[in-house]
Coordinates of C-alpha atoms and ligand atoms in Angstrom, one line a residue:
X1 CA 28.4 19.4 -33.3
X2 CA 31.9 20.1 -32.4
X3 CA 33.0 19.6 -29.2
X4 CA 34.0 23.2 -27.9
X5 CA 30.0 24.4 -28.8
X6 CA 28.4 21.3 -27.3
X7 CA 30.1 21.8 -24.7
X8 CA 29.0 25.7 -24.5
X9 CA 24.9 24.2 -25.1
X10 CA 24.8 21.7 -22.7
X11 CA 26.3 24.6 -19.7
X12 CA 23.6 27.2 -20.9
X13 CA 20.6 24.7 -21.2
X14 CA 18.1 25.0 -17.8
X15 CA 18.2 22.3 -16.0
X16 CA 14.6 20.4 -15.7
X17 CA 12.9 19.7 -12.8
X18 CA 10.6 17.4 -11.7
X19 CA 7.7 17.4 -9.1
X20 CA 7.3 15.4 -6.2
X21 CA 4.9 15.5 -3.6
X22 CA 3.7 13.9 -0.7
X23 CA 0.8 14.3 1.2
X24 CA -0.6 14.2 4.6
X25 CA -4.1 14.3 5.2
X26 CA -5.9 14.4 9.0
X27 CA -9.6 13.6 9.4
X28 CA -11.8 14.2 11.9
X29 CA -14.2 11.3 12.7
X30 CA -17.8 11.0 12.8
X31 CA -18.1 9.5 16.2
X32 CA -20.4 10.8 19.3
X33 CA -17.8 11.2 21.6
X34 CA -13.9 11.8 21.5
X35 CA -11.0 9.6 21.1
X36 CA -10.4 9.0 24.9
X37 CA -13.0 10.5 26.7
X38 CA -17.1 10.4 26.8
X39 CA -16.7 14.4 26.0
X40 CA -18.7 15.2 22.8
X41 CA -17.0 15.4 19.5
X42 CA -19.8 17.6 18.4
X43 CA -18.4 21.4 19.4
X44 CA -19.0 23.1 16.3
X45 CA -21.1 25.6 17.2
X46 CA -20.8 25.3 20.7
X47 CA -19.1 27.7 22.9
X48 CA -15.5 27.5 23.6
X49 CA -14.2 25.0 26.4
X50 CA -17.8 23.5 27.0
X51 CA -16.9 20.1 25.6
X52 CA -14.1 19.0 28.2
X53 CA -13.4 17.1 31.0
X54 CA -10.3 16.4 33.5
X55 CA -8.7 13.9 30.8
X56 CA -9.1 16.3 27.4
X57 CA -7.9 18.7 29.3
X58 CA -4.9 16.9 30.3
X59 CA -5.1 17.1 34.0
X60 CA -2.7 14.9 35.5
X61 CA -3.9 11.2 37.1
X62 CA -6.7 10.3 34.4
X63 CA -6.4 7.5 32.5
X64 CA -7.6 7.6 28.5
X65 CA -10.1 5.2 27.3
X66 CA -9.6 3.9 23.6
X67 CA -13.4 5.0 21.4
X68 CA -13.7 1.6 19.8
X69 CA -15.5 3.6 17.2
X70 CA -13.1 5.8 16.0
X71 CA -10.7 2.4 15.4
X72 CA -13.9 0.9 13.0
X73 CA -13.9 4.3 10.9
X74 CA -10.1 4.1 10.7
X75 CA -9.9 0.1 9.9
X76 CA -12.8 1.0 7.7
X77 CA -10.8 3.5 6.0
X78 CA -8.0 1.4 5.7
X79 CA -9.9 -1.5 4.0
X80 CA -11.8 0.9 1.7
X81 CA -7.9 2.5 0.4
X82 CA -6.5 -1.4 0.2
X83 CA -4.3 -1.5 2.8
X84 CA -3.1 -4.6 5.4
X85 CA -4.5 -4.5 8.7
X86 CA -2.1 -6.2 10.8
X87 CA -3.6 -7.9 13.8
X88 CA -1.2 -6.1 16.6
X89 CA -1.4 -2.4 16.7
X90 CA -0.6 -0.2 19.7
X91 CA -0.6 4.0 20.6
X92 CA 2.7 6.3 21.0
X93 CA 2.8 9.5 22.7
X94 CA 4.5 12.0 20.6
X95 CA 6.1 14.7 22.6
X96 CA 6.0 18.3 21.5
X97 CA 6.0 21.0 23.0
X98 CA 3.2 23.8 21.4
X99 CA 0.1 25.5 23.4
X100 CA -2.5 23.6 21.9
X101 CA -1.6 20.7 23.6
X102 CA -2.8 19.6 26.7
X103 CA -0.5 17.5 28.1
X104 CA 2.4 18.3 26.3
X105 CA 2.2 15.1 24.1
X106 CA -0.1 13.8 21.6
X107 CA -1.2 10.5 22.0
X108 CA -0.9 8.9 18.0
X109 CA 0.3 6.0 16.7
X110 CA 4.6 6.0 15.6
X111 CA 5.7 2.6 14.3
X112 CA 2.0 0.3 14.2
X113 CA -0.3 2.0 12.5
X114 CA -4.1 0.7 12.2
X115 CA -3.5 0.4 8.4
X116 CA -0.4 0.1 6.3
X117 CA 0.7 -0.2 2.6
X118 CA -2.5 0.7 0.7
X119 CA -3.2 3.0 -2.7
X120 CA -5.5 5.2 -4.2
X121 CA -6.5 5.3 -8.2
X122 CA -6.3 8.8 -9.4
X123 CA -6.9 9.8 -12.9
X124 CA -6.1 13.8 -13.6
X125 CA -5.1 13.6 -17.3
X126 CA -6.9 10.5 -18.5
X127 CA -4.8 7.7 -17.9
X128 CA -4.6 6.2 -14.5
X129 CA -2.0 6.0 -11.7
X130 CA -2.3 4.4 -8.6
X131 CA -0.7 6.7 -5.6
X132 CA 0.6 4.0 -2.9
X133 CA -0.4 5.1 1.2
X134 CA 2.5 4.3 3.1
X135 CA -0.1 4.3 6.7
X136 CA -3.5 5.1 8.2
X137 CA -3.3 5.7 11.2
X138 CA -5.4 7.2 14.8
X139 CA -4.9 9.8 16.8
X140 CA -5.9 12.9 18.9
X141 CA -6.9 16.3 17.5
X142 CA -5.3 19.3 19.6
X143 CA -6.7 22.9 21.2
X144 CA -7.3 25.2 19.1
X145 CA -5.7 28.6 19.8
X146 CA -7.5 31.7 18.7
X147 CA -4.9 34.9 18.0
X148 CA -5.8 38.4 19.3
X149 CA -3.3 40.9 18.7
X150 CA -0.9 40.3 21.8
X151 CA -2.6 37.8 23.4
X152 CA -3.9 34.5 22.7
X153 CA -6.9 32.5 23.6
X154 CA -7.7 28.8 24.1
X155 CA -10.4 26.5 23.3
X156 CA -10.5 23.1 24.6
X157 CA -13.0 21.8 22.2
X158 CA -11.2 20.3 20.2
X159 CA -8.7 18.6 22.0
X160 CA -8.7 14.8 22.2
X161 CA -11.5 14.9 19.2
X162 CA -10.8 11.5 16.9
X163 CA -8.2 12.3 14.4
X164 CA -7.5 9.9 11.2
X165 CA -3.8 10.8 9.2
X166 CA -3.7 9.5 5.9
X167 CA 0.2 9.3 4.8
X168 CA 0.8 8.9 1.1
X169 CA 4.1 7.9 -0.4
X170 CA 5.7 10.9 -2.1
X171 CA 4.4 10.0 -5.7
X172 CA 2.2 12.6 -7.3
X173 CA 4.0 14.7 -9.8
X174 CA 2.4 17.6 -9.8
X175 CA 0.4 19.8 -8.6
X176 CA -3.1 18.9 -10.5
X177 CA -2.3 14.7 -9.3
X178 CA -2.1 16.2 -6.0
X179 CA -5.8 17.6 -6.3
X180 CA -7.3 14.8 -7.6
X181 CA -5.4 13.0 -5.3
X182 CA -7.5 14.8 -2.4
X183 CA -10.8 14.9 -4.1
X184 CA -11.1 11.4 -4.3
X185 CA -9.8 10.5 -1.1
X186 CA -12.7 13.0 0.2
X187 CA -15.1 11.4 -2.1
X188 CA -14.3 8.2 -0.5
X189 CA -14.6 9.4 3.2
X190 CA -17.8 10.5 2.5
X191 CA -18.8 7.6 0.8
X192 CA -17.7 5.4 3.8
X193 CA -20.1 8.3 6.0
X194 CA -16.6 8.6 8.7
X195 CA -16.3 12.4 8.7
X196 CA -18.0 15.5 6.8
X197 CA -14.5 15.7 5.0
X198 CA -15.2 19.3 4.8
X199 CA -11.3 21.4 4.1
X200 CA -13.2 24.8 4.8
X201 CA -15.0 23.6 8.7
X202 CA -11.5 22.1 9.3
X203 CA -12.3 18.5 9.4
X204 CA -10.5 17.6 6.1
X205 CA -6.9 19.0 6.7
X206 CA -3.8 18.3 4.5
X207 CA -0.3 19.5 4.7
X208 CA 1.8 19.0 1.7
X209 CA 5.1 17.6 1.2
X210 CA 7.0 19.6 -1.7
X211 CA 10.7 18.9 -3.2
X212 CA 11.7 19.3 -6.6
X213 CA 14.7 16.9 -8.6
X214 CA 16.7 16.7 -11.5
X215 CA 14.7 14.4 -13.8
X216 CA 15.3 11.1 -14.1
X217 CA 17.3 11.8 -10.9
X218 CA 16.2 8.8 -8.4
X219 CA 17.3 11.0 -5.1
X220 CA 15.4 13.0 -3.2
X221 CA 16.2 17.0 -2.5
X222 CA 14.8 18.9 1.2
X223 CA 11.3 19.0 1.1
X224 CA 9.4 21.4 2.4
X225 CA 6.2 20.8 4.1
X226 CA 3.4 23.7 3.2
X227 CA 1.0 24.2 5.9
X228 CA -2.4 26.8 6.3
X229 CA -3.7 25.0 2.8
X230 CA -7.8 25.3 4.4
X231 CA -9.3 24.6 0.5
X232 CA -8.4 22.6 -2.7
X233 CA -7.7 25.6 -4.1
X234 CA -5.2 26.9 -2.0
X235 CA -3.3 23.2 -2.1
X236 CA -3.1 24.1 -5.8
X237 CA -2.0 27.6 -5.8
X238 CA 0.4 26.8 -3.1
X239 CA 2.1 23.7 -5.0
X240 CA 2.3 25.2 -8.2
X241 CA 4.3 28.4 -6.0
X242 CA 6.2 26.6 -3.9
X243 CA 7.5 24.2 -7.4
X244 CA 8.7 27.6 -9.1
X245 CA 10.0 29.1 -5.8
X246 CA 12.5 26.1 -5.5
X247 CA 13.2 26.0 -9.2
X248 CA 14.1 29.9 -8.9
X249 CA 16.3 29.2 -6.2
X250 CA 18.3 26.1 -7.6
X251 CA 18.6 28.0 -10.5
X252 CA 19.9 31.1 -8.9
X253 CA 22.8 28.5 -7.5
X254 CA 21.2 29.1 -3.8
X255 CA 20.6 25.7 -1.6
X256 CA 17.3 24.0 -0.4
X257 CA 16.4 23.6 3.3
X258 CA 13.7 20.9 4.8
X259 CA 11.6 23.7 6.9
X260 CA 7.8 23.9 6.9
X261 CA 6.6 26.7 5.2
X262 CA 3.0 28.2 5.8
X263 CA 0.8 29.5 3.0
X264 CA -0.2 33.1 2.7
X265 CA -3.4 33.2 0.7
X266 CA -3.6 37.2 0.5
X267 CA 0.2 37.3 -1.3
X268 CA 0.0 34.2 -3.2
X269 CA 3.5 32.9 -1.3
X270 CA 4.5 30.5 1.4
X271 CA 6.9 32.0 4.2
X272 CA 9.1 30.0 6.2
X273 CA 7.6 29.2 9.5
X274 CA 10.3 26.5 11.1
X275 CA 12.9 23.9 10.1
X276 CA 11.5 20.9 9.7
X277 CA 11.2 18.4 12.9
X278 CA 12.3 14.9 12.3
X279 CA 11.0 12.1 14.0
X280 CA 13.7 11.9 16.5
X281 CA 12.7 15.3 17.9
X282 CA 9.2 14.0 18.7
X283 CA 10.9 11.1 20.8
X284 CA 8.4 8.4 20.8
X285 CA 7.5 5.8 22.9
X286 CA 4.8 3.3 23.6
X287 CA 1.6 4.7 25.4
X288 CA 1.8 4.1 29.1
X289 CA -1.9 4.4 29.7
X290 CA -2.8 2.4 27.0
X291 CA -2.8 -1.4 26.6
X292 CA -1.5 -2.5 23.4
X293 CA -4.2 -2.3 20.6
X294 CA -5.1 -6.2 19.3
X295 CA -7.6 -6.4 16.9
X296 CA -9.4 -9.4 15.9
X297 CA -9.4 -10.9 12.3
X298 CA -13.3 -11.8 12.2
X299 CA -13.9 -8.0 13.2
X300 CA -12.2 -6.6 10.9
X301 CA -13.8 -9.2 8.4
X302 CA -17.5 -8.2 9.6
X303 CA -15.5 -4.0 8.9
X304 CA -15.2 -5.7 5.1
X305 CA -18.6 -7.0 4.6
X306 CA -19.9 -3.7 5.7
X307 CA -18.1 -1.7 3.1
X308 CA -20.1 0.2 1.1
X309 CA -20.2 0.3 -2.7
X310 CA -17.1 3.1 -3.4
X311 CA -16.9 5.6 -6.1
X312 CA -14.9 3.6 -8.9
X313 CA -17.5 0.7 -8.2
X314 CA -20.0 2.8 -8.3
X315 CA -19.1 4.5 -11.6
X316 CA -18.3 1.2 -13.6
X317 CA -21.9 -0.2 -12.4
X318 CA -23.6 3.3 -13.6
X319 CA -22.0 2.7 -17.1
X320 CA -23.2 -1.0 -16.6
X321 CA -26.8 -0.3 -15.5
X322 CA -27.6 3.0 -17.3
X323 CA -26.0 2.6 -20.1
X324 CA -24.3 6.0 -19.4
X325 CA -20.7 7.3 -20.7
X326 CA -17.6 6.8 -18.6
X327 CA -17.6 10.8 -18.9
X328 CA -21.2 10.9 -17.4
X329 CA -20.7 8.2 -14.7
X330 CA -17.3 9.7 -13.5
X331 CA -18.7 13.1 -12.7
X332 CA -21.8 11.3 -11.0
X333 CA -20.1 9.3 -8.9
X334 CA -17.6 11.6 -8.0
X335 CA -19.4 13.1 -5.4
X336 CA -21.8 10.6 -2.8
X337 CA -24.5 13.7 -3.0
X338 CA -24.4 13.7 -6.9
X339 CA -24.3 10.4 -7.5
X340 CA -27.6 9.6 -5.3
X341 CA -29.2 12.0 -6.1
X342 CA -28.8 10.7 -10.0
X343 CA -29.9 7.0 -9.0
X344 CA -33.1 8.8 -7.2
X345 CA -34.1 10.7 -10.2
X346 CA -33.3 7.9 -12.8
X347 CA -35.6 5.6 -10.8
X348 CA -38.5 8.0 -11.0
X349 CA -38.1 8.7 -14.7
X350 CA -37.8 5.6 -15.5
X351 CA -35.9 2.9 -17.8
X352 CA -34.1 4.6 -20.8
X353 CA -33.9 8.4 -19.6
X354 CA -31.2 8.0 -17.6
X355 CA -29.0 9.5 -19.4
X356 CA -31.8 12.7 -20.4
X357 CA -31.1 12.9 -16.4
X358 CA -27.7 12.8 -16.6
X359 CA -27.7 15.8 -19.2
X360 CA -29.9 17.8 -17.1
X361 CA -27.7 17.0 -13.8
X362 CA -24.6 17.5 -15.4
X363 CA -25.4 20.5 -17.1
X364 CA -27.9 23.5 -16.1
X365 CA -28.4 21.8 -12.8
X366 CA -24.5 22.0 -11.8
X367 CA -24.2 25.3 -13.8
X368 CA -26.9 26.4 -11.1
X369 CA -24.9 24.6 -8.1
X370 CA -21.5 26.1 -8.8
X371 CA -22.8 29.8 -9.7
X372 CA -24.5 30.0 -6.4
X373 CA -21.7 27.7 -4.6
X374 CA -24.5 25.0 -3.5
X375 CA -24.2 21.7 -2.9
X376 CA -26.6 19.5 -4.5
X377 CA -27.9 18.2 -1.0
X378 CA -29.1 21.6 -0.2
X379 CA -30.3 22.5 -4.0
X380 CA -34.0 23.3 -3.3
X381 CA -35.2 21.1 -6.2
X382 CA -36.1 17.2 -4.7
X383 CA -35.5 14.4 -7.6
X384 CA -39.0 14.3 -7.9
X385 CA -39.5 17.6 -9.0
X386 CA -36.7 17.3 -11.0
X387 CA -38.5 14.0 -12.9
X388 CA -41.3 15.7 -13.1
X389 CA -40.0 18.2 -15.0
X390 CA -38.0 15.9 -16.9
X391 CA -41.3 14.2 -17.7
X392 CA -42.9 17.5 -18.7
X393 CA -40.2 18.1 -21.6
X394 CA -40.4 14.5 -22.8
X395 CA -44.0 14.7 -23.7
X396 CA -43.7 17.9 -25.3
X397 CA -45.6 20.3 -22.3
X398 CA -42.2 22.5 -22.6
X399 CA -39.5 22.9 -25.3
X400 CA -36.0 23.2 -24.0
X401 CA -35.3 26.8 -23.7
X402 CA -38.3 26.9 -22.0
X403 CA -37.6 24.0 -19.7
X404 CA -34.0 25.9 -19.0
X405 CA -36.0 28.9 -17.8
X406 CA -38.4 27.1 -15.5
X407 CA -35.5 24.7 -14.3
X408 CA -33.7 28.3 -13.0
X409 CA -37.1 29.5 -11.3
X410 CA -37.6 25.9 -9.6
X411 CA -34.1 26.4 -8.3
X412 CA -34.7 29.5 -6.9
X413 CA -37.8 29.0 -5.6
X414 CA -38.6 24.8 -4.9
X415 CA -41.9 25.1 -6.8
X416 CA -42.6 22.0 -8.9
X417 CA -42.4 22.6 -13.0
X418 CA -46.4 22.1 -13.3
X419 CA -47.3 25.3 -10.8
X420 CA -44.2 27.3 -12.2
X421 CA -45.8 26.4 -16.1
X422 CA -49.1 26.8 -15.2
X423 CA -48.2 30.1 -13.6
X424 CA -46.6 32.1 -16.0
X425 CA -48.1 30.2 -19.1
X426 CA -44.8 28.8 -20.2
X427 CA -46.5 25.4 -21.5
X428 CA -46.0 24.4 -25.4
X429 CA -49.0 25.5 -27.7
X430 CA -49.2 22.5 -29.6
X431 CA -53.3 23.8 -30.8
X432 CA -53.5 24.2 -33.9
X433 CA -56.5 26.6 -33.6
X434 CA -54.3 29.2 -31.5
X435 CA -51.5 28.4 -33.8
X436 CA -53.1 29.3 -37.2
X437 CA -54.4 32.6 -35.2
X438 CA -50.3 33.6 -35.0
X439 CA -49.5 32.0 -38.7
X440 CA -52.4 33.7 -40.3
X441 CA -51.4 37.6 -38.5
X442 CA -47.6 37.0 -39.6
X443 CA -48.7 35.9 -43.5
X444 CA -50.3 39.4 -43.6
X445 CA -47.3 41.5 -41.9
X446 CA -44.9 39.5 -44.1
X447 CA -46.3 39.8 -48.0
X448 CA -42.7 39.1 -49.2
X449 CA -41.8 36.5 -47.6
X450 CA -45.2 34.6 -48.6
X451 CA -44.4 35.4 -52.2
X452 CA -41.0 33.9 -52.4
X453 CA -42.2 31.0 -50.4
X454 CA -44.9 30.8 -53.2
X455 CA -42.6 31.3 -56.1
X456 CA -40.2 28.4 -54.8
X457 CA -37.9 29.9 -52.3
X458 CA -37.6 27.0 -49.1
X459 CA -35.3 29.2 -47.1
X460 CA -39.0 32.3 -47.0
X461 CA -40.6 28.8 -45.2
X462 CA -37.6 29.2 -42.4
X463 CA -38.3 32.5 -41.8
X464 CA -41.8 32.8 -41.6
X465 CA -41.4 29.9 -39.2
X466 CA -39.2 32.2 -37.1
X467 CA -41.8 34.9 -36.4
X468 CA -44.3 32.7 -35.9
X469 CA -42.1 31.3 -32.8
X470 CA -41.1 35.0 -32.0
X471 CA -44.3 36.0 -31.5
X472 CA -45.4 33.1 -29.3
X473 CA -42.1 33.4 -27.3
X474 CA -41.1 30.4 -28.2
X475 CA -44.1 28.2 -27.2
X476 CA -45.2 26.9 -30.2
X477 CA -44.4 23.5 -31.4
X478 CA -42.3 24.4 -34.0
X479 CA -43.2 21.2 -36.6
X480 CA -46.8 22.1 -36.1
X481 CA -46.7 26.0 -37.0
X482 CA -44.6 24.3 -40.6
X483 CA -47.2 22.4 -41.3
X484 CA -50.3 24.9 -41.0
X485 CA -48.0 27.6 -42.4
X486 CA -47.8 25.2 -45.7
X487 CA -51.3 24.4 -45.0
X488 CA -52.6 28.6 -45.0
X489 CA -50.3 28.9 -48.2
X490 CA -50.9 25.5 -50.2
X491 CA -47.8 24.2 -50.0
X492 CA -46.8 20.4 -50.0
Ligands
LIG501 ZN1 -13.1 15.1 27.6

């Protein structure tokens, strides 16, 4: 190549980009009351400003109390994603100044956080990559502020309920790790039982830190922080926009700026909301109000031994125990309601059918669940009716299309397999008196096909077979109509 046209390729070849993102995660905690107060933390359904008192609403001369439950769900946390916990921790008040916020700081944790320097195991394309967390740490939730049309209204709820952030490094490279990435930290806080983890109630909330670079480029361009992402969908669609938005401008020649950009779900776009604070602008400093947090090593050691058995343990013990497929025990254990609701049905049907079980879970039973958007703790059918009707295929009552059918009428309904069967006469007619009733009818309709069975021809066998199981619906045991059909027409 000479050097005049290389030189012409190389200036017209578009420059690749890659991914990187970052991401913040806040969790509300499962505790009875908030972070710093003996206020409830329960106010979903309550009505507004009914959960507060003078120190959540940040009336001046109260002094906060530290919930020494909230710090065991966030050191539990901690352990469960493999960070340090180092002994001496302490609170920061973070000074903003926004509405929602009751005393015009947040009280959070700046340069000691509970937990530091963990990872997380994610696995979108097959092959695994650990995602390092840079901190885990405690804080306060805020107000909430309602918008109507001028004016805006405020509820106190809210405010000063336990709030865990989960900071990852920026290490996910696009926008598919980033999803996974969230799904199994989710699966995890459930797992440990420290919040509902639910992105849609609000108490699973993650803002996303974007920027794109030159590949193999080792510095890092403006982010831009995407926030309003309220479901793992709208994390996606918003990565996978805001990636092409900064390609398009790069590409144009135009310049990146760190800002926060909100999500706008209707449009499909993110709009620029504000630059980007740094943490100079929050100016930190040490929590007045609060003694410095010191946490002792054999507590946090009793927070280990209490750890429950997590999802990747969980999954290699399913393969272990039931003899399952990594496929199979992946999906099971990658939800806590899934994956119990597997070991409670595989216990009731018994040694060497867990993976029948497994089949049924994973396929017409979660085709049911995500048609009708249910999850499985709510699904009307108990594992014991789903055993039994496990059962009922296994010693031939049902055939499997017929199963399918009375698996969808159980989910609807929460009767058990026997009543629905019994019912609507759905169970297998494995009598050979009713049987050769059927076979002798369809000999007479089909003349033809009986004579080219009889002068040789296998494939007239298949289709007599056929309307013998047409006209039963399906309920005949199809081995058993072959054999009296051969039987009616001397055959071997
Ligand atoms: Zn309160």
């Amino acid at each position: 190549m000479s050097r005049v046209w290389q030189t012409w390729y190389t200036s017209f070849t578009p420059m690749e980009y890659e991914i990187v993102i970052g991401l913040e995660v806040h969790v509300q905690l499962l505790t009875k009351s908030k972070m710093f107060c003996t206020c409830s933390a329960d106010y979903a359904s309550t009505p507004p400003n009914t959960h507060v008192c003078p120190v959540c609403l940040g009336m001046p001369g109260v002094l906060p109390v530290i919930n020494e439950k909230a710090v065991e769900c966030t050191t539990m946390t901690a352990l469960a994603l493999n960070c340090t916990i180092p002994e001496h921790t302490k609170f920061d008040r973070k000074n903003y100044f926004y509405p929602d916020l009751m005393k015009g700081y947040q009280i959070s944790q700046y340069d000691a956080p509970i937990g530091r320097r963990g990872w997380l195991t994610i696995d979108s394309d097959g092959s695994k990559k650990r995602i390092n967390i840079t901190r885990v740490h405690l804080e306060e939730d805020t107000a909430k502020l309602l918008h109507r049309g001028d004016s805006s209204l405020i509820d106190v709820n809210r405010s000063g309920v336990p709030l865990m952030e989960v900071v990852s490094e920026p290490e996910m490279s696009s926008p598919e790790e980033a999803r996974d990435y969230l799904v199994r930290l989710r699966n995890i806080l459930r797992y440990l039982g420290v919040s509902t983890a639910n992105m849609e109630e609000g108490s699973f909330r993650c803002d996303a830190n974007i920027s794109i670079r030159p590949v193999a480029s080792k510095e890092f361009l403006p982010k831009v922080e995407v926030k309003n992402l309220n479901s793992f969908k709208s994390v996606y669609q918003a990565l996978k926009h805001e990636a092409e938005r900064q390609r398009k401008v790069l590409g144009e020649g135009g310049e990146l700026v760190q800002e926060t950009r909100g999500w706008i779900e209707e449009t499909g776009t993110t709009v620029t909301q504000r630059t980007k604070e740094y943490a100079e602008d929050y100016r930190y400093f040490p929590e007045p109000d609060l003694p410095p947090l010191v946490v002792d090593p054999a507590w946090i050691e009793e927070i280990r031994a209490k750890l429950p058995e997590l999802p990747d343990a969980r999954r290699d013990r399913f393969m272990a125990q039931y003899g399952l497929p990594l496929y199979d025990s992946n999906i099971l254990t990658g939800s806590k309601g899934m994956a119990d609701y597997f070991e409670d049905c595989a216990r009731l049907v018994g040694p060497g059918k867990a993976k029948m079980a497994s089949n049924w879970l994973l396929g017409d039973f979660s085709r049911l669940l995500n048609a009708t958007n249910t999850e499985i703790e709510s699904a009307k059918i108990s594992p014991e009716h789903l055993a039994d009707m496990l059962a009922l295929v296994d010693d031939g009552t049902i055939s499997g299309p017929t199963a399918k059918a009375v698996l969808e009428e159980m989910f609807q309904t929460g009767k058990a397999a026997g009543a629905i069967i019994g019912q609507k006469k759905l169970g297998q007619i494995s009598d050979a008196g009713e049987i050769k009733e059927v076979v002798k009818q369809v000999v007479s309709d089909n003349a033809e096909a009986v004579a080219d069975y009889t002068s040789g021809k296998q494939q007239a066998l298949t289709f007599l077979v056929g309307q013998v199981m047409k006209a039963t619906r399906g309920r005949a045991n199809p081995s058993v109509v072959r054999e009296i059909i051969m039987q009616e027409l001397g055959g071997k």
